[in-house]
Every structure is written in C-alpha cells, then in structure tokens.
Tab-separated table of C-alpha atoms and ligand atoms in Angstrom:
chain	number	residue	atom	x	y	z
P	26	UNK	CA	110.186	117.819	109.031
P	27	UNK	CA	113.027	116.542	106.864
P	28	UNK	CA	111.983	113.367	105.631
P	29	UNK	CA	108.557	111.531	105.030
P	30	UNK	CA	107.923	107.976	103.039
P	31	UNK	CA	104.936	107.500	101.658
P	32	UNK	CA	104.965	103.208	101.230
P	33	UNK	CA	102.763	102.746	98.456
P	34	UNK	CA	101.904	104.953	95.397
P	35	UNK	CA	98.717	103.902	94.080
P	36	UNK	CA	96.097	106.076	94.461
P	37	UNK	CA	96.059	107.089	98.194
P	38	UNK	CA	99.762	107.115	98.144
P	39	UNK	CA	100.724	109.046	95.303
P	40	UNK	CA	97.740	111.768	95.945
P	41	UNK	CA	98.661	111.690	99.680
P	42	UNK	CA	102.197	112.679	98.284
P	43	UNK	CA	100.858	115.244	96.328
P	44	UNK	CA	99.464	116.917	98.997
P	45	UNK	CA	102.318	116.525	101.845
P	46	UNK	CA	104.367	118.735	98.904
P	47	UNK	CA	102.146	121.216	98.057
P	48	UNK	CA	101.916	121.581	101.432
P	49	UNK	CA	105.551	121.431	101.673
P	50	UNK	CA	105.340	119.416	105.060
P	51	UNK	CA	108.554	117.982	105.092
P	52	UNK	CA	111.838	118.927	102.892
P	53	UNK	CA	111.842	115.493	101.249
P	54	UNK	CA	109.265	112.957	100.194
P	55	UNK	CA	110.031	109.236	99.145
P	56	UNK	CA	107.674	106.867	97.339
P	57	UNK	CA	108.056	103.275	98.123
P	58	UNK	CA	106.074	100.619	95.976
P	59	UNK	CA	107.093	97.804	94.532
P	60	UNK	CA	106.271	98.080	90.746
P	61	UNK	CA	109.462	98.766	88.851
P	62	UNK	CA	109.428	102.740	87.681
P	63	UNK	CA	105.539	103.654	88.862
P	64	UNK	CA	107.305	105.180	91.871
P	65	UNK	CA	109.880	106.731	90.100
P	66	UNK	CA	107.746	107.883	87.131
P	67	UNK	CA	105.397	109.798	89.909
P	68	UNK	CA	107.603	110.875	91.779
P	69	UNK	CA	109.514	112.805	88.770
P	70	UNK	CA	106.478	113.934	87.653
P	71	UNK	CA	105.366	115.400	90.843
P	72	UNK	CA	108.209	117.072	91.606
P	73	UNK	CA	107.972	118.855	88.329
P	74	UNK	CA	104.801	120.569	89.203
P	75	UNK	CA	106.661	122.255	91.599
P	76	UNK	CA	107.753	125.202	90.244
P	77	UNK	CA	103.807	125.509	88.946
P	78	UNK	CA	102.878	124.765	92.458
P	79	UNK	CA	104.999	126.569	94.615
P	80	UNK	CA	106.791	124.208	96.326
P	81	UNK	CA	110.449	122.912	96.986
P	82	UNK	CA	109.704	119.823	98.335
P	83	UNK	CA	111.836	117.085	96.428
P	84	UNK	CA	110.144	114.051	95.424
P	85	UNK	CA	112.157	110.643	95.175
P	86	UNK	CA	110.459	107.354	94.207
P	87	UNK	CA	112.011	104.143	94.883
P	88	UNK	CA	111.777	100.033	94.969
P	89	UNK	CA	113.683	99.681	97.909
P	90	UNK	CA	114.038	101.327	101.387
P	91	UNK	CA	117.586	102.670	100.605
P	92	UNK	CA	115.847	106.397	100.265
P	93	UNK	CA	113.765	106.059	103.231
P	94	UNK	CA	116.504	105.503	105.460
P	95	UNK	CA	116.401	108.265	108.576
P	96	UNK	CA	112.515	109.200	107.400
P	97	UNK	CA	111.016	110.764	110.446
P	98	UNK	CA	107.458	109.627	109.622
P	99	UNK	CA	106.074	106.859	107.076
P	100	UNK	CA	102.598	107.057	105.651
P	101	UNK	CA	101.548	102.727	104.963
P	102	UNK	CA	99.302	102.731	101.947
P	103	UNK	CA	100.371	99.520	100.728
P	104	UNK	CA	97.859	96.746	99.896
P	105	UNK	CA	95.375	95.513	97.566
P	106	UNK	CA	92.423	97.900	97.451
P	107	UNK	CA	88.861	96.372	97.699
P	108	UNK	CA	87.164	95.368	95.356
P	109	UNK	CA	83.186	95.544	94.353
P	110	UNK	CA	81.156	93.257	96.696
P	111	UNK	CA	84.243	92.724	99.052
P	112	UNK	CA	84.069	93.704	102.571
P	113	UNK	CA	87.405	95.286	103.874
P	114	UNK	CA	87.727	92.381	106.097
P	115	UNK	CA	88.514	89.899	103.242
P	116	UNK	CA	91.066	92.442	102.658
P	117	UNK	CA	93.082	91.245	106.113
P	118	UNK	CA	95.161	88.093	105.297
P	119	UNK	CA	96.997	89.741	101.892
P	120	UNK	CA	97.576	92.680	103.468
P	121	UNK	CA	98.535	91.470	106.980
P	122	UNK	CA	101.159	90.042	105.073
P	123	UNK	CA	101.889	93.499	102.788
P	124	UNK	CA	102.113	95.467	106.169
P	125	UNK	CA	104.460	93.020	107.637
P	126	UNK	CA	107.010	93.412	105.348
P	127	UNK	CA	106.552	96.957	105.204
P	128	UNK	CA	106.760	97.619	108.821
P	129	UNK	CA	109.845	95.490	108.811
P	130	UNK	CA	111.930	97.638	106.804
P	131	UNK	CA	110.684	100.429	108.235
P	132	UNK	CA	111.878	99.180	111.700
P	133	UNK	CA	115.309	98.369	109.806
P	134	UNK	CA	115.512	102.181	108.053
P	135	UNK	CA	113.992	104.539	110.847
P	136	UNK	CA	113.620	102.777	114.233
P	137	UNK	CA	112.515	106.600	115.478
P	138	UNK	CA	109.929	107.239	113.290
P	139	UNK	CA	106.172	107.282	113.298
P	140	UNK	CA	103.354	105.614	111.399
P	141	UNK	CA	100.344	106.639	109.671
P	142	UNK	CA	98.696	103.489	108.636
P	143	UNK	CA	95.817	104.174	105.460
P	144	UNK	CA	95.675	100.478	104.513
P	145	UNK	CA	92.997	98.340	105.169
P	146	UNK	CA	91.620	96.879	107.298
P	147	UNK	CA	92.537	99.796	108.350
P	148	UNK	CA	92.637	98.895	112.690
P	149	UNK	CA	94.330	95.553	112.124
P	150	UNK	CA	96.933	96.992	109.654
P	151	UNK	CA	97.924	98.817	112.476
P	152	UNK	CA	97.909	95.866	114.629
P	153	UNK	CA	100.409	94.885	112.505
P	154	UNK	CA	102.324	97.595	112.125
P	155	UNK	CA	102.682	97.851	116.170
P	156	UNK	CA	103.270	94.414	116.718
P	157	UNK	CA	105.502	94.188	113.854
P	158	UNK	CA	108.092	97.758	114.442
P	159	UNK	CA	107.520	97.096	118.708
P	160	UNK	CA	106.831	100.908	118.441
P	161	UNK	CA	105.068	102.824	121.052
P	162	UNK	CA	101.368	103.693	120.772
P	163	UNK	CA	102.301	106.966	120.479
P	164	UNK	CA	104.459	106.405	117.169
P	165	UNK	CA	101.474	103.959	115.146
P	166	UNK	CA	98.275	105.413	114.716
P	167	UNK	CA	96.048	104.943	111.863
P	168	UNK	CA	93.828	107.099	109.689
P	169	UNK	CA	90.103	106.139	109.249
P	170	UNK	CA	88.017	108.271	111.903
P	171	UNK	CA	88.696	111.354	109.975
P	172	UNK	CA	87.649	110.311	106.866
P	173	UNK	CA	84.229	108.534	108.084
P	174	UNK	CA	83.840	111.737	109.895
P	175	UNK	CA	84.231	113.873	106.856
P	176	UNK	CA	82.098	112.196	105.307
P	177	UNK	CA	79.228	112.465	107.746
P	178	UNK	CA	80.568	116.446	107.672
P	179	UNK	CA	79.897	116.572	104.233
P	180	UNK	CA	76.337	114.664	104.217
P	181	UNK	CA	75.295	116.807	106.760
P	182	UNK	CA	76.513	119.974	105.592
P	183	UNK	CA	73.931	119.385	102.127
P	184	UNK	CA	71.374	117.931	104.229
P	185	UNK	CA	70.979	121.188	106.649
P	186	UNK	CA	72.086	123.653	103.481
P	187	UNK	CA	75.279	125.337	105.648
P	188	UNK	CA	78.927	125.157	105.247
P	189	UNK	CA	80.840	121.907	105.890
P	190	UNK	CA	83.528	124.580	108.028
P	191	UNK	CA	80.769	124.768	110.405
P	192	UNK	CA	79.993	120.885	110.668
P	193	UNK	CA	81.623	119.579	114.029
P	194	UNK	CA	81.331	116.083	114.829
P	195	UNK	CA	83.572	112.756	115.602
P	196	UNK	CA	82.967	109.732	114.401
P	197	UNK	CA	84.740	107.144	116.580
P	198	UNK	CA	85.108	103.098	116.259
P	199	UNK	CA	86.874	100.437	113.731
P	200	UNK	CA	86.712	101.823	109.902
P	201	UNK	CA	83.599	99.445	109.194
P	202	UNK	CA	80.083	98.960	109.382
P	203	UNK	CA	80.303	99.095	113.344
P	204	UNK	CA	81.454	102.215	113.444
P	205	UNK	CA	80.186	105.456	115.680
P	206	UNK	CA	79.346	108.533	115.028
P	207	UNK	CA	78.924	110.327	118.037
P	208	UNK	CA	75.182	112.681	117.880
P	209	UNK	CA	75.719	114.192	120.977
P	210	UNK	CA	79.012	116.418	119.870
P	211	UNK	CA	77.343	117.008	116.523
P	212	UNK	CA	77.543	120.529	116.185
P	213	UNK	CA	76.754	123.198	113.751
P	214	UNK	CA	78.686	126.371	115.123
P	215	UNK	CA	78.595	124.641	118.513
P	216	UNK	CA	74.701	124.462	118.439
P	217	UNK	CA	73.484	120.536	118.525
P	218	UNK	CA	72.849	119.316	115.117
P	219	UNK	CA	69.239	118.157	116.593
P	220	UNK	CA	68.092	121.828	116.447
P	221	UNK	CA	69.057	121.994	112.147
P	222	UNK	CA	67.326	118.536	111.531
P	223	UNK	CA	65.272	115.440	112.561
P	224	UNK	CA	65.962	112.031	113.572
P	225	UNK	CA	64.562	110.863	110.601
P	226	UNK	CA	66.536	112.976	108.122
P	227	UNK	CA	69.568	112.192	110.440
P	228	UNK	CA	69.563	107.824	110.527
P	229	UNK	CA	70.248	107.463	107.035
P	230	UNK	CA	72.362	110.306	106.891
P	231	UNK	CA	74.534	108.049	109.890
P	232	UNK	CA	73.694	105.001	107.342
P	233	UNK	CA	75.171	106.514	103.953
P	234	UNK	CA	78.413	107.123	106.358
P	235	UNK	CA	78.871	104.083	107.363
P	236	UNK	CA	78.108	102.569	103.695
P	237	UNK	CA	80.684	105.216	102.706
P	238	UNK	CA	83.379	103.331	101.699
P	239	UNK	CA	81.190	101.030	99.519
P	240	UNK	CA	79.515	103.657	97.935
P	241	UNK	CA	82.416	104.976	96.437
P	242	UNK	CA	83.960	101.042	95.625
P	243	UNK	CA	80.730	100.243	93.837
P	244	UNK	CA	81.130	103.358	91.436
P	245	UNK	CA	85.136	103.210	90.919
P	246	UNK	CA	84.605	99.730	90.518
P	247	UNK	CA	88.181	99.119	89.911
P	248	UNK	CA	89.505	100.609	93.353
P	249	UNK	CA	88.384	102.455	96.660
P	250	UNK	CA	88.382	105.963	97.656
P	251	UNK	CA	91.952	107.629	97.733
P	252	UNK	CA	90.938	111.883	97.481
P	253	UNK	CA	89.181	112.010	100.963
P	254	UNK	CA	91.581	109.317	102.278
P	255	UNK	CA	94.379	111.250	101.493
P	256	UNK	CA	93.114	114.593	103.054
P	257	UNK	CA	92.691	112.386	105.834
P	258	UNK	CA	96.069	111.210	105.706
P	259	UNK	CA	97.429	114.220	105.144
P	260	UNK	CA	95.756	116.211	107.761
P	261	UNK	CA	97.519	113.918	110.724
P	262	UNK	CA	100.773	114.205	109.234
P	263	UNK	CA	100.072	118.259	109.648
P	264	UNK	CA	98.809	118.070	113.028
P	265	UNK	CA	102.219	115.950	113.745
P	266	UNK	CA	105.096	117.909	111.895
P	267	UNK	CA	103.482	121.779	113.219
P	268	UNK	CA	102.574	120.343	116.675
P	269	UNK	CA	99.003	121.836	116.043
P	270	UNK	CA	98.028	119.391	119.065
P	271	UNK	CA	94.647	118.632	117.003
P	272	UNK	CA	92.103	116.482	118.617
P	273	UNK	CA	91.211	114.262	115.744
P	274	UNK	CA	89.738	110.874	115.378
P	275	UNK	CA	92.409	108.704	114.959
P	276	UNK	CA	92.750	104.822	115.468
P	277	UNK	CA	94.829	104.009	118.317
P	278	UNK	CA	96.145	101.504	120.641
P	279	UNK	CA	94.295	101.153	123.868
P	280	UNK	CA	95.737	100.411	126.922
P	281	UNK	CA	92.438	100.733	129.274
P	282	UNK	CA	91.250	103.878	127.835
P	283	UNK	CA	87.347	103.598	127.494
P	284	UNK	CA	87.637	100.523	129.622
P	285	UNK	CA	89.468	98.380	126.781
P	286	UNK	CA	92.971	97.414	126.214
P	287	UNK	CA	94.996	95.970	123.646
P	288	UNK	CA	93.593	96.885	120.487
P	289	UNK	CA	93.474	99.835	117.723
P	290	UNK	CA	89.910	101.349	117.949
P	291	UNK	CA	88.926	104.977	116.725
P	292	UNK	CA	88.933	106.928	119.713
P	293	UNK	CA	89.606	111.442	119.886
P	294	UNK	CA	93.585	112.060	119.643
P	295	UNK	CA	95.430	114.750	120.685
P	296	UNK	CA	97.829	114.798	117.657
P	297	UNK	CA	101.618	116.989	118.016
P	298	UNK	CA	105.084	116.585	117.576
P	299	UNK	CA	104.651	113.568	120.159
P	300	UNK	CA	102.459	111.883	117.745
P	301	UNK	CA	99.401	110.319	119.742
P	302	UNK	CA	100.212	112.621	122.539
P	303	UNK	CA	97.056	111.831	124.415
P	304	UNK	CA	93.895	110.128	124.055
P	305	UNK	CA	91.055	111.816	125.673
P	306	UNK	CA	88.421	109.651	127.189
P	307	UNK	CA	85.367	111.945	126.412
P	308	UNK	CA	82.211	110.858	128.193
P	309	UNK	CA	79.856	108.906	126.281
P	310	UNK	CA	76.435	107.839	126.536
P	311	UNK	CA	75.659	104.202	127.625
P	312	UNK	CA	74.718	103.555	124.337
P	313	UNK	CA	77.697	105.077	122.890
P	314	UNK	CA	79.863	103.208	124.772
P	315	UNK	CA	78.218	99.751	123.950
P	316	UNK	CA	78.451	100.554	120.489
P	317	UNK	CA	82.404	101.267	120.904
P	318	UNK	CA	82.483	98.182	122.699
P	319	UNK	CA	81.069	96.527	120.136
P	320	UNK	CA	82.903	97.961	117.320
P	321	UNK	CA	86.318	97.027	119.163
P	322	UNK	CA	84.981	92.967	119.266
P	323	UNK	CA	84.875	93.573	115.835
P	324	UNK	CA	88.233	94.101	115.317
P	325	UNK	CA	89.254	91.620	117.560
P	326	UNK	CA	87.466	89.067	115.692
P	327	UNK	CA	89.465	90.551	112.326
P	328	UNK	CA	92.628	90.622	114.513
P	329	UNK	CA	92.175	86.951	115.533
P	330	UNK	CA	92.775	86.187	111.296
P	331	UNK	CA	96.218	87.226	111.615
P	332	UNK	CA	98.657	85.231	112.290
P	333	UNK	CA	102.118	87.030	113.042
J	6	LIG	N1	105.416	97.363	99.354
J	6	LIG	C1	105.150	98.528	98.759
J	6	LIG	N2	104.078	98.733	97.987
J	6	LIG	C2	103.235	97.707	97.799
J	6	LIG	C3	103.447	96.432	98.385
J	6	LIG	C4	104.596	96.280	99.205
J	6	LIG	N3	104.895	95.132	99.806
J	6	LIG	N4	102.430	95.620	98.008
J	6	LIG	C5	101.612	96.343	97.231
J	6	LIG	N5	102.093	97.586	97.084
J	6	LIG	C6	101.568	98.703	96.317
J	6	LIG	C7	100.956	98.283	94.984
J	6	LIG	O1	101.941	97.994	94.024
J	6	LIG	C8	100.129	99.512	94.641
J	6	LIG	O2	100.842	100.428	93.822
J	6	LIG	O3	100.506	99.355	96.981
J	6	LIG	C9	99.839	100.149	96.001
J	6	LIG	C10	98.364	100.210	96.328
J	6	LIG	O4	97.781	101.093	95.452
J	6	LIG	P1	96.311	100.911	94.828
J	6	LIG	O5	96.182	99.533	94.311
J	6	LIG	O6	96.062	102.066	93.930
J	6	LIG	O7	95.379	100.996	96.116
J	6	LIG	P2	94.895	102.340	96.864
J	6	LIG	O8	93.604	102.773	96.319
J	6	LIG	O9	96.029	103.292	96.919
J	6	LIG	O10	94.622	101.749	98.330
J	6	LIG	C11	95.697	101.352	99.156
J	6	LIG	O11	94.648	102.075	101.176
J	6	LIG	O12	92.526	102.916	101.578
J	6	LIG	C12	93.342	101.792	101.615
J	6	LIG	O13	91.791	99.974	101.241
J	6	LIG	C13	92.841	100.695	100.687
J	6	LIG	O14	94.273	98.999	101.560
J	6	LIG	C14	94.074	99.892	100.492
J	6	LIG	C15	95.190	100.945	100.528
C-alpha cells in the first residue's frame, strides 16, 4: 500500500503508527492530530528508529489533511479517551462531533479510501464515519471485536495454562458491556474450550472481558488502553493491504445480515483487499442471537444521541 493516515496520535494512534512501520505496511504513513508539533515531533522521531528497526517506511506528521491527500486507507483514533468512572457512551456527543470533522476531510482528501475506526464509542463512531464519507460498508469498518476477543484469548490462555496461539474464539457485539463472546467456537487447538475448564472458572473469565476496557481505565487513570487496541488496529489494516482474506471480528454495517439492518454491530469479517469483503452469518444459538440482538439495541439507543 502506498499511503496510510493515521488521524490522531495519542496513544492508540501514534503506537498504531509504530506498528503499521515496523511492519512496513504501506510506503508512507501520515499522522493527523490537531496539537501543533505532537504529530510532527512523533512522527520524526519514529521515523528515526528506522534504520534501528528495519524499516523504510517514511513517517510524516501533520495539522492539516494536505499530507493525507490520495491515502488509500485512514486509521480514526481521534477523540477524547475515557476517563475513570465514565462509560464509553458518555464518550458519544464530543466525539460524534471529532469524527465528523474527521470523516469530512477524509471524504475531501481520499474519496477511495477505507476506514478503520478505533474511537469510541467505537460502533457509533463508525456510524458516523459512514453516514458522514457516504462510503460503502465495505470501505468503514471498525476495530473493537478483536481486541475484546484478545482479551478473552489471553484470560483464557492463563486460566487453562496453554499458549494464547492456540486460543480460538470470537467475540461478537457492540464494544460494551453487551457484548458476546461466542462459547460454542471457543477452541483450544479446535477442541471446545468446555473440555480444558468449567462453567464456573469460565463466567467470570467472560465477565473480566467484558469489564476489560475499565479495568485497564481504572489503572491508567489518565487514559484507556492503546497497546492491545493498536494490535487490533493494526492487524485489520494487514488483513486489508496483503489480502490475507482473514475472518476477524470486526464492526460492520448490517444490511439484514443476522436478521438486522442498518447499524454497525460486531459480527465475523472476511477482511482483503476489498475491505469488508463478506460478512459471514455463522449460526448461532438462540441465545446467542438474542444477546446480538440485544447488543445491537444498544447501539441504537447510543446512535439515537447523535445528531448529524
Ligand atoms: N482531529 C485530529 N485529532 C484530534 C481531533 C481532531 N478533530 N480531536 C482530538 N484529536 C486528537 C487529540 O489531540 C489527541 O492527540 O486525538 C488524540 C487522542 O489521543 P489520546 O487522548 O491519547 O487518546 P487515545 O488513548 O489515543 O484514544 C483515542 O481511541 O480507543 C479509543 O476510547 C479511545 O476514543 C478514544 C480513542
């Protein structure tokens, strides 16, 4: 890939930068924030770790969208991060309004490209982003189902004592307390994660991964979690520029699929060059299903605060 803006460089956006050069994903990277010189002052400094890091990717941080212009895919980390004792909903009418302007410009700069949203709420922001740009589904997708799903990965990788590599599992839903991790596909190896440990072991494992988020908030106190969300991140822009054609969590704009339409929901994404290429509609359990359901009102109810 040639060019990719990362909008944003606080802490998800300048480590998700990091790691899209290191990786050397695309041939360019641009930083967009709006503090004078934090983008800039990153962005140098990044790009000098390259010849320690191995890679050529140039690293250009900016105030304006000048840069960006032409980028074929834009990472959205702009926003206020939450704070202790907030819930990412009271995040939604200041950073509606952050990922309005945002997707503006990036209509203006790159009408072809795609989005990652990271911002939160993270299913709304993408609301946004959608109904702002009048992009395709298959160009604005957001990033949340991977991270809740590496988290349960990693809780349940120490709780059974074997390697998160051999963790499978999908977590699927809005990025909040309603969301779903699916026990059925919970694999270790491919063998279901209900022969390595008990129900009781495994509800507060599911609990602690929904709490994730705050966990992590009410330690930083100053910020949320940017490492994991930026592996996230990170990981879709992969499966995207090498057209891996990953099936990944990923939120994404129904239109019927799992029997609801018009709204973002984590649902399993086939993820290549396409960008949401194809959302599978894997068979759930009744009580699956009424939990997605349910998870989806929630975001409705979120969606009905903004006011575009
Ligand atoms: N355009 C560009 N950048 C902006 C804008 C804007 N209109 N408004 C705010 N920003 C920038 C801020 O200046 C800041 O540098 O977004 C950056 C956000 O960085 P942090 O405060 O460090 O927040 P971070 O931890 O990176 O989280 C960003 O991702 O995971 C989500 O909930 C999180 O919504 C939050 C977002």
């Amino acid at each position: 890939m040639n060019k990719i803006t990362v909008v944003g460089a606080g802490h998800v956006g300048a480590t998700t930068a990091q790691r899209l050069a290191e990786k050397e994903l695309a041939r360019e990277i641009v930083l967009v924030d709006i503090l004078e010189g934090t983008p800039q002052g990153k962005a140098l400094d990044q790009w000098q770790s390259g010849p320690v890091e191995g890679f050529d990717t140039r690293i250009i941080g900016a105030n304006d969208y000048g840069p960006a212009k032409g980028s074929d895919l834009f990472v959205v980390t702009a926003g206020i991060p939450r704070k202790p004792g907030m819930s990412r909903d009271d995040l939604v009418k200041t950073n509606a309004g952050i990922v309005q302007s945002v997707a503006a410009e990036i209509k203006k700069v790159a009408p072809k490209a795609m989005i990652i949203v990271v911002s939160n709420p993270l299913d709304v922001m993408c609301y946004v982003a959608k109904k702002v740009t009048g992009f395709p589904r298959e160009r604005v997708m957001g990033m949340a189902g991977i991270l809740d799903t590496a988290r349960f990965r990693t809780f349940l990788a120490q709780a059974i004592g074997v390697s998160v590599d051999d963790i499978q599992a999908m977590v699927l839903g809005g990025h909040g307390d309603s969301m779903v991790p699916l026990i059925s596909y919970t694999t270790v190896s491919g063998i279901p994660i209900t022969q390595f440990i008990k129900q009781s072991a495994l509800d507060p494992i599911v609990e602690r991964t929904r709490k994730g988020g705050g966990e992590i908030v009410s330690l930083l106190k100053t910020g949320s979690a940017y490492y994991a969300p930026s592996s996230g991140a990170v990981q879709m822009v992969e499966a995207i520029v090498k057209d891996k054609k990953r099936l990944l969590p990923c939120a994404a704009w129904l239109e019927g699929e799992f029997g609801m339409k018009d709204v973002f929901v984590g649902v399993p994404c086939l993820l290549g060059a396409g960008g949401v290429e194809r959302i599978v509609e894997i068979e759930l359990s009744a009580e699956e299903k009424a939990a997605l359901v349910k998870s989806a009102d929630a975001v409705r109810e979120t969606m009905s605060v903004v006011e575009l």
